[in-house]
Tab-separated table of N, CA and C and ligand atoms in Angstrom:
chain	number	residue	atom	x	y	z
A	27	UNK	N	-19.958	87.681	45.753
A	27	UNK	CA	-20.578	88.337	44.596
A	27	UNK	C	-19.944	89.695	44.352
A	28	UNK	N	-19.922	90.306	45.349
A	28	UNK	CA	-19.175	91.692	45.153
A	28	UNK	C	-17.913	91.698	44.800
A	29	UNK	N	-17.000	90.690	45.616
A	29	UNK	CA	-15.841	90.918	45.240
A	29	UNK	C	-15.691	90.401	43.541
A	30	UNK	N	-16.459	89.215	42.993
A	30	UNK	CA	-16.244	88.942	41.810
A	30	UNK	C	-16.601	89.593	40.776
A	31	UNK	N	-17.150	90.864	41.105
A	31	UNK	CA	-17.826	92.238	40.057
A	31	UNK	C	-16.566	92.794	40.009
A	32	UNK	N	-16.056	93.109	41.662
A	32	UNK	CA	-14.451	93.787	41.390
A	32	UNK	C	-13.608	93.591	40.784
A	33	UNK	N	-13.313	92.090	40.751
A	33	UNK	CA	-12.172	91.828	39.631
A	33	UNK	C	-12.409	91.489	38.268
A	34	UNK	N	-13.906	91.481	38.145
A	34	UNK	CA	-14.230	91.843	36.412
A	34	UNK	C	-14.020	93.420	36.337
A	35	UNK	N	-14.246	94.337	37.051
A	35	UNK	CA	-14.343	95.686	36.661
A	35	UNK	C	-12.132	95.958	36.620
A	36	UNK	N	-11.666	95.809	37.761
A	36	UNK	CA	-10.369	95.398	37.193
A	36	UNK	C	-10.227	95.087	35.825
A	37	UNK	N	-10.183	93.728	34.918
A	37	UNK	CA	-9.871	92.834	34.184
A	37	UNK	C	-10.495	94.096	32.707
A	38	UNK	N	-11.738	94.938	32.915
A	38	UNK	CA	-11.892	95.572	31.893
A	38	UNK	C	-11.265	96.972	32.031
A	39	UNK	N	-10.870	97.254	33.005
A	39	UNK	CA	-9.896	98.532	32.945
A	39	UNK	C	-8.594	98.327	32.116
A	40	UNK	N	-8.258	97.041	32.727
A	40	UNK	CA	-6.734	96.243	31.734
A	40	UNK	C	-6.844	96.370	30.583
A	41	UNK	N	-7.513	95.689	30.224
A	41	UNK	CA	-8.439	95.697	28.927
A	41	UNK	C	-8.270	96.830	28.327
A	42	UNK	N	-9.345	97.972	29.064
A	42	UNK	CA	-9.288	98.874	28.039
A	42	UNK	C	-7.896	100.095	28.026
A	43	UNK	N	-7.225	99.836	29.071
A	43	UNK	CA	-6.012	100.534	29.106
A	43	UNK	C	-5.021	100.038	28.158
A	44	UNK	N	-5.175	98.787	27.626
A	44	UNK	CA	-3.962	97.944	26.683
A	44	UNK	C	-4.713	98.339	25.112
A	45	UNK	N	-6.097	98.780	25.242
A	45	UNK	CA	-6.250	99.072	23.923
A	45	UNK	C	-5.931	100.293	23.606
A	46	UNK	N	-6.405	101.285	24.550
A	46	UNK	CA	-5.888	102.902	24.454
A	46	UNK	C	-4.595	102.663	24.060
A	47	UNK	N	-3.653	102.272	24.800
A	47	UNK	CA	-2.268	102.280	24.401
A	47	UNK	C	-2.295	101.891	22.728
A	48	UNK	N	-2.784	100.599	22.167
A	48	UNK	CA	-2.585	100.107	21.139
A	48	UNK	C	-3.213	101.413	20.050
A	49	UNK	N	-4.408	101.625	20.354
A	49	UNK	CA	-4.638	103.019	19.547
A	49	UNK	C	-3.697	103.911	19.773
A	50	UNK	N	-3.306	105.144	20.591
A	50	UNK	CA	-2.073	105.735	20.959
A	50	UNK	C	-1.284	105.649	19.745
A	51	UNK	N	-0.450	104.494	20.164
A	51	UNK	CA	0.831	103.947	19.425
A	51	UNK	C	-0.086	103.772	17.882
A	52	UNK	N	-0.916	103.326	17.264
A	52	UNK	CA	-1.547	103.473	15.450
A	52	UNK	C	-1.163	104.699	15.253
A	53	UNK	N	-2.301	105.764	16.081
A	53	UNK	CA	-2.445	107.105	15.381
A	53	UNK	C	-0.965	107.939	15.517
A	54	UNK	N	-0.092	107.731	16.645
A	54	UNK	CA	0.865	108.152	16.477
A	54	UNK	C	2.054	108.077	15.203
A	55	UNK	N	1.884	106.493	14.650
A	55	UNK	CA	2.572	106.713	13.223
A	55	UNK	C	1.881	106.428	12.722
A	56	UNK	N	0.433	106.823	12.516
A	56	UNK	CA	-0.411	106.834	11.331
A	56	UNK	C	0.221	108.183	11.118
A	57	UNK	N	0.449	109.280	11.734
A	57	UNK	CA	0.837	110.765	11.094
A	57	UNK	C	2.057	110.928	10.747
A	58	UNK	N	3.230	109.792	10.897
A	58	UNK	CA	3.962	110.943	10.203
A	58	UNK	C	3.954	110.783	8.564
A	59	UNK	N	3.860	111.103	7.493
A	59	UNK	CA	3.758	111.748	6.411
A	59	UNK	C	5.216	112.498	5.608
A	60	UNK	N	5.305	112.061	4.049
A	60	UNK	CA	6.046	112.280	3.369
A	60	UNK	C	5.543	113.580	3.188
A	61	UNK	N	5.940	114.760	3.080
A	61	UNK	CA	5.700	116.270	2.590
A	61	UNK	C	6.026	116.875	1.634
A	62	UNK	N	5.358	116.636	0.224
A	62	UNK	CA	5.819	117.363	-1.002
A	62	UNK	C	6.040	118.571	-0.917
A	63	UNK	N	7.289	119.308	-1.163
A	63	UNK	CA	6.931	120.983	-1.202
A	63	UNK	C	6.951	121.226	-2.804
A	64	UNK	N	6.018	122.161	-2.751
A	64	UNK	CA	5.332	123.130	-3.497
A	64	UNK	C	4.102	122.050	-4.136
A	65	UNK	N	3.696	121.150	-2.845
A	65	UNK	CA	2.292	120.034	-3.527
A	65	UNK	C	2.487	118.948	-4.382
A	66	UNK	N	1.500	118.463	-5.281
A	66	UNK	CA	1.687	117.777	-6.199
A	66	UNK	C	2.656	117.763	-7.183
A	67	UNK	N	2.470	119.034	-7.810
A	67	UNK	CA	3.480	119.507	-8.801
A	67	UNK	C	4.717	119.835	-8.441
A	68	UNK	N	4.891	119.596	-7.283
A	68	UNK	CA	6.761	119.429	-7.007
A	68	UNK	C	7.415	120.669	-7.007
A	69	UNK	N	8.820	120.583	-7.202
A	69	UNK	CA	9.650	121.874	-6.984
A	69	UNK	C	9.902	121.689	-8.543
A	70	UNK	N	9.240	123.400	-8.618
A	70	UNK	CA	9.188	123.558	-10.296
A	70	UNK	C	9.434	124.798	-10.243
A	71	UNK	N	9.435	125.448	-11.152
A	71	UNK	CA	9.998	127.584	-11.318
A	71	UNK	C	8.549	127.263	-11.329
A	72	UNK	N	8.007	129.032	-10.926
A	72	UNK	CA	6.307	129.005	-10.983
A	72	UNK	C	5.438	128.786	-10.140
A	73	UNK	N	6.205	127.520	-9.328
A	73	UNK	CA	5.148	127.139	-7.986
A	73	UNK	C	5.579	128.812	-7.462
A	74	UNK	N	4.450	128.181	-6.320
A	74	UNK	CA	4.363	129.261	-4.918
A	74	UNK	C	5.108	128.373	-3.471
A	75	UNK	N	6.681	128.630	-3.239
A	75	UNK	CA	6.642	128.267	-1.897
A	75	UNK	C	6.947	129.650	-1.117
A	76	UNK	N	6.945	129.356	0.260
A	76	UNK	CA	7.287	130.544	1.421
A	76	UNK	C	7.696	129.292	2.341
A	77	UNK	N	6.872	129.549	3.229
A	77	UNK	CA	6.774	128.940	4.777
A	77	UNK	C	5.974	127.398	5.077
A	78	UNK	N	7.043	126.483	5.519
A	78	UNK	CA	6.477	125.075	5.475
A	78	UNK	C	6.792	124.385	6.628
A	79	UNK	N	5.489	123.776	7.482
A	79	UNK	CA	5.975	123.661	8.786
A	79	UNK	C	5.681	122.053	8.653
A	80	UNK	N	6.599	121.328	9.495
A	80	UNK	CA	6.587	119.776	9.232
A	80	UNK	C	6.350	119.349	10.984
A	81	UNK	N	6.758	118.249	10.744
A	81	UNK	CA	6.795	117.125	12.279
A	81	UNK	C	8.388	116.879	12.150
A	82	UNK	N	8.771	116.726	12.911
A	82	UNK	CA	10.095	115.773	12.874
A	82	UNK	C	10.338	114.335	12.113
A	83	UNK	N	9.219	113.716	12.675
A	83	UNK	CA	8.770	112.305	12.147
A	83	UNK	C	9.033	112.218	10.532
A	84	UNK	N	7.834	113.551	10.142
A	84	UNK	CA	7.876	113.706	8.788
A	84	UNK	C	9.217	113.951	7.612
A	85	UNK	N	8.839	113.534	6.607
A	85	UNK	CA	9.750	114.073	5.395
A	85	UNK	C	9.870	114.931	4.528
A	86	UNK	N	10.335	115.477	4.060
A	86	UNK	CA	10.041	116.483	3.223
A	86	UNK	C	10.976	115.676	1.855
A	87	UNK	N	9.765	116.152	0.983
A	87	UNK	CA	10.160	115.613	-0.636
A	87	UNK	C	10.235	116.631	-1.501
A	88	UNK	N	11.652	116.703	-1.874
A	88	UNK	CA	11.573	117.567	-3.289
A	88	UNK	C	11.848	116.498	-4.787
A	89	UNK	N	10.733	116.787	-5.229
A	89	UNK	CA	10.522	116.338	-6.587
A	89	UNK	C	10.755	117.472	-7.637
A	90	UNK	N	11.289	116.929	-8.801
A	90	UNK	CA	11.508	117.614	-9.654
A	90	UNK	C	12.362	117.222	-10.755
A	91	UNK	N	12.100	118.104	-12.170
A	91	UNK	CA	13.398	117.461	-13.241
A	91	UNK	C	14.389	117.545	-12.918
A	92	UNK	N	15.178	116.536	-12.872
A	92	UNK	CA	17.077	116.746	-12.627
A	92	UNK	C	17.738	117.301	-13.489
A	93	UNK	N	17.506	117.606	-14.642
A	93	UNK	CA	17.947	118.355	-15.300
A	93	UNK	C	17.754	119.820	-15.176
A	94	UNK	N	16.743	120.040	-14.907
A	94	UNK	CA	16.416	121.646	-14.636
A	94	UNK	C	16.670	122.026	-13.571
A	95	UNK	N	16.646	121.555	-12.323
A	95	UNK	CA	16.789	122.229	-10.852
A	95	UNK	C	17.969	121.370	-9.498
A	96	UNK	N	18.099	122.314	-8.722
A	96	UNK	CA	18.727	121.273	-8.160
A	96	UNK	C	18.219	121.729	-6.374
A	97	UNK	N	18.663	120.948	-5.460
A	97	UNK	CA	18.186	121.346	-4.095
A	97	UNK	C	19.566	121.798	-3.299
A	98	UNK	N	19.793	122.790	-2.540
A	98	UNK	CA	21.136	123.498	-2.240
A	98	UNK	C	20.332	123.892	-0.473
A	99	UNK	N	20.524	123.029	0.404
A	99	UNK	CA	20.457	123.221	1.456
A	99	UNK	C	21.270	125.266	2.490
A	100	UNK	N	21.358	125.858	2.579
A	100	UNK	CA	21.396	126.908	2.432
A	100	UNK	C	21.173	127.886	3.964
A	101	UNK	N	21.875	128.589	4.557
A	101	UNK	CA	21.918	129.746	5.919
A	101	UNK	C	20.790	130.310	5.390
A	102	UNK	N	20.271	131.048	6.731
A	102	UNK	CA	18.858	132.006	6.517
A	102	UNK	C	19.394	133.637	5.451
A	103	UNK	N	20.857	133.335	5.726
A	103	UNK	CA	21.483	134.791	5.105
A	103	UNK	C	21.900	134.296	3.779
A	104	UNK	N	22.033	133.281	3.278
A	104	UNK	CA	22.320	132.777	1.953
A	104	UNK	C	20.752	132.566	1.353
A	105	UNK	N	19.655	132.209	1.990
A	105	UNK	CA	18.318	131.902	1.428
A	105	UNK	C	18.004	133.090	1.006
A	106	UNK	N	18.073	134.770	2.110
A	106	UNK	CA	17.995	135.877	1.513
A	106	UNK	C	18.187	136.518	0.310
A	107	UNK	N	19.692	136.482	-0.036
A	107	UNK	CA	20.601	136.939	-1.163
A	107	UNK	C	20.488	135.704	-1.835
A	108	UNK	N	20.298	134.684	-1.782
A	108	UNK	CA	20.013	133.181	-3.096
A	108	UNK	C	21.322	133.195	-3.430
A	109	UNK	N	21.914	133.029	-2.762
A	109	UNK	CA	23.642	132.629	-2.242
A	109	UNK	C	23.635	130.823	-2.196
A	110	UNK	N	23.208	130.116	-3.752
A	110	UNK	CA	23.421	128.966	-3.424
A	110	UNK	C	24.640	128.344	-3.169
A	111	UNK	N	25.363	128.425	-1.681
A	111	UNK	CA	26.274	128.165	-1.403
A	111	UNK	C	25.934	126.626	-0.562
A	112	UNK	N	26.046	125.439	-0.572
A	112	UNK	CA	25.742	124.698	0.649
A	112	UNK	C	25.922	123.320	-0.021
A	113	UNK	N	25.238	122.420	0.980
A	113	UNK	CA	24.853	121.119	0.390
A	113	UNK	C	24.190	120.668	-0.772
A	114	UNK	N	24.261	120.660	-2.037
A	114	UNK	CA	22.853	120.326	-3.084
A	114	UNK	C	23.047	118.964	-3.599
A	115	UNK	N	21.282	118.704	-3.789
A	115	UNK	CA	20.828	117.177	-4.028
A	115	UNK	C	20.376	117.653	-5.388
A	116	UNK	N	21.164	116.635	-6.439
A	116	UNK	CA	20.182	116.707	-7.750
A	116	UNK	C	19.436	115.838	-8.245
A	117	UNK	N	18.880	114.874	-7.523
A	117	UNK	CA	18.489	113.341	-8.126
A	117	UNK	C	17.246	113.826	-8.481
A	118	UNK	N	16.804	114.459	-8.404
A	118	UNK	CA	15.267	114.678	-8.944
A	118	UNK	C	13.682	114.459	-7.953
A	119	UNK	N	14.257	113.640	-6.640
A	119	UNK	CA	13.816	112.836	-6.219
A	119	UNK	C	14.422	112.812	-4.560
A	120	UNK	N	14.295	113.968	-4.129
A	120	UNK	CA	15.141	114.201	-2.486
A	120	UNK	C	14.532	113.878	-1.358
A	121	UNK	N	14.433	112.749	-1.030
A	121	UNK	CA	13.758	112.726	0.658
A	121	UNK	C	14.669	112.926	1.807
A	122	UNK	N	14.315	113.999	2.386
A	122	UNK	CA	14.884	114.652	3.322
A	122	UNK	C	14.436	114.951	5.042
A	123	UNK	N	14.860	113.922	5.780
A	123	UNK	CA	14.467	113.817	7.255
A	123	UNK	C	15.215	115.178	8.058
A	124	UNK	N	14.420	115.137	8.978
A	124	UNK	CA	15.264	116.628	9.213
A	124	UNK	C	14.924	116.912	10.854
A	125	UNK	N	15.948	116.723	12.116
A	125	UNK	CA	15.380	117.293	13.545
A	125	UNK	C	14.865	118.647	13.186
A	126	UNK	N	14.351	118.835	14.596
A	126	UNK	CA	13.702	120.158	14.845
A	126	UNK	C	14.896	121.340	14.488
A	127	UNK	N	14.070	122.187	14.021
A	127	UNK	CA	14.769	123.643	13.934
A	127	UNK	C	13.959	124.021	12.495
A	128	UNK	N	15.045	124.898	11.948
A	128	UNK	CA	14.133	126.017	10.725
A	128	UNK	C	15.726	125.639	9.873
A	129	UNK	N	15.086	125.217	8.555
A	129	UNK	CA	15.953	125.309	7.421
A	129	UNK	C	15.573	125.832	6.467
A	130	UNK	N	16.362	126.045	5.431
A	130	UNK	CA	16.344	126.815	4.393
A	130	UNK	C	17.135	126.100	3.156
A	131	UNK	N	15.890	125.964	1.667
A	131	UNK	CA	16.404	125.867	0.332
A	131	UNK	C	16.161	126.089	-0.349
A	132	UNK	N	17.274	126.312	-1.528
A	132	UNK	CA	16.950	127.198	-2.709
A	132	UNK	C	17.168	126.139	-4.004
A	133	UNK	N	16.646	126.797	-4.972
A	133	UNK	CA	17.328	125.850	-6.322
A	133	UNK	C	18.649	127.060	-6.857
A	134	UNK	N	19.443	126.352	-7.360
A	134	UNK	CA	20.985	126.664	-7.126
A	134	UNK	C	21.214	126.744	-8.992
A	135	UNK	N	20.195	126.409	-9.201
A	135	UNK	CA	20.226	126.746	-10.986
A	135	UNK	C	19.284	128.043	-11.376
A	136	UNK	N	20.758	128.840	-12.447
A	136	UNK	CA	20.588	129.913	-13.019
A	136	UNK	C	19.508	131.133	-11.956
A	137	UNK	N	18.490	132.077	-12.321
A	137	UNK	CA	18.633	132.563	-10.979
A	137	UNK	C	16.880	132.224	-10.492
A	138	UNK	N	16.682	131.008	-10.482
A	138	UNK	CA	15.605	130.306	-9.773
A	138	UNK	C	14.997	130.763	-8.718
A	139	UNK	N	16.068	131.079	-8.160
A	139	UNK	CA	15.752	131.649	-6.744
A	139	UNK	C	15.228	132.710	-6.780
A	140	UNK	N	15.829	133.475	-7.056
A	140	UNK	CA	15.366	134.707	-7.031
A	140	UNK	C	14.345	134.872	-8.077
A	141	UNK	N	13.827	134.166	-9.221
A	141	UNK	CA	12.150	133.851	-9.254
A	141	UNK	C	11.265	133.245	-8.430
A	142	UNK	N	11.836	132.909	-7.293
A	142	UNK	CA	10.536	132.079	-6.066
A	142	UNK	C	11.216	130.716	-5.392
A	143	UNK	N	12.438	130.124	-6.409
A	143	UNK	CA	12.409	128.815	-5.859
A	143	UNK	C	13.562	128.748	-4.772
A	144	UNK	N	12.778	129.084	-3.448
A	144	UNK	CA	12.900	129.309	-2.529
A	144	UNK	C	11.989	128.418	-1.374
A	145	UNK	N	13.040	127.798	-0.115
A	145	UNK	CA	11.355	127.742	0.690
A	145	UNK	C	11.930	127.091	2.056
A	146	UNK	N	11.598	128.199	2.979
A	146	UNK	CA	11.893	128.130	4.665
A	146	UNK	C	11.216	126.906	5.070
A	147	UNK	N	11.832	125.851	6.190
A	147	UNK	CA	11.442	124.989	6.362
A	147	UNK	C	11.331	124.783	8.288
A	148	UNK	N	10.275	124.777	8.790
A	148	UNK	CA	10.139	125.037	10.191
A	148	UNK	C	9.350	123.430	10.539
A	149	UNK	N	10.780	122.699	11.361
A	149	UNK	CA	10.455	121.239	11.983
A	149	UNK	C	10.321	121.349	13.281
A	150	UNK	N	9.010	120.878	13.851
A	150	UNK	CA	8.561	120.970	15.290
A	150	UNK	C	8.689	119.632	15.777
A	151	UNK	N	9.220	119.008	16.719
A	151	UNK	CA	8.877	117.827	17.885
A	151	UNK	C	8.187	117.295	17.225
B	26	CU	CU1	15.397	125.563	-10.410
């Protein structure tokens, strides 16, 4: 009798150790997440960006008219002075994966930048 309590109490540890895991592993990519910057309304002159901290996992989306703006990947000393010197995406429509570290972009049309459209990008683990 005793011993057959033991190996039911076993059999539900299994159990519930294979479900923890299975939860674990959901919520872990239940989070990672596409990341609009500057929100709903996208990368527009007018928004408010600064400081935007992501996951690794995550994406960052710049939306916006292709005609009006463009995305210019950019040094912390070029984001300063709006020195759009770098990589730029104009599709309107930029999903952008990114390892850990701190980046920086500007819009690279007329002087955007230096009205706001600007925005430091800090990717954690
Ligand atoms: Cu612009």
């Amino acid at each position: 009798m005793a011993s057959f309590s033991a190996r039911q109490g076993n059999g539900n540890a299994l159990r519930l150790a294979v479900l923890l895991l299975c939860v674990m592993f959901i919520v872990d990519h239940a989070a990672a997440k596409v990341v609009p910057v500057g929100g709903s309304s996208g990368w527009l002159l007018g928004n408010k960006f600064s400081k935007l901290s992501i996951k690794a996992k995550d994406q960052l989306l710049f939306k916006y008219p292709a005609e009006a703006h463009n995305v210019v990947q950019v040094s912390s000393a070029d984001y300063k002075s709006c020195n759009a010197k770098g990589q730029t995406k104009r599709s309107g429509y930029d999903q952008i994966a990114l390892g850990p570290g701190t980046y920086y972009f500007i819009c690279g049309v007329s002087d955007h930048c230096k009205k706001g459209m600007k925005v430091a990008v800090t990717v954690s683990k």
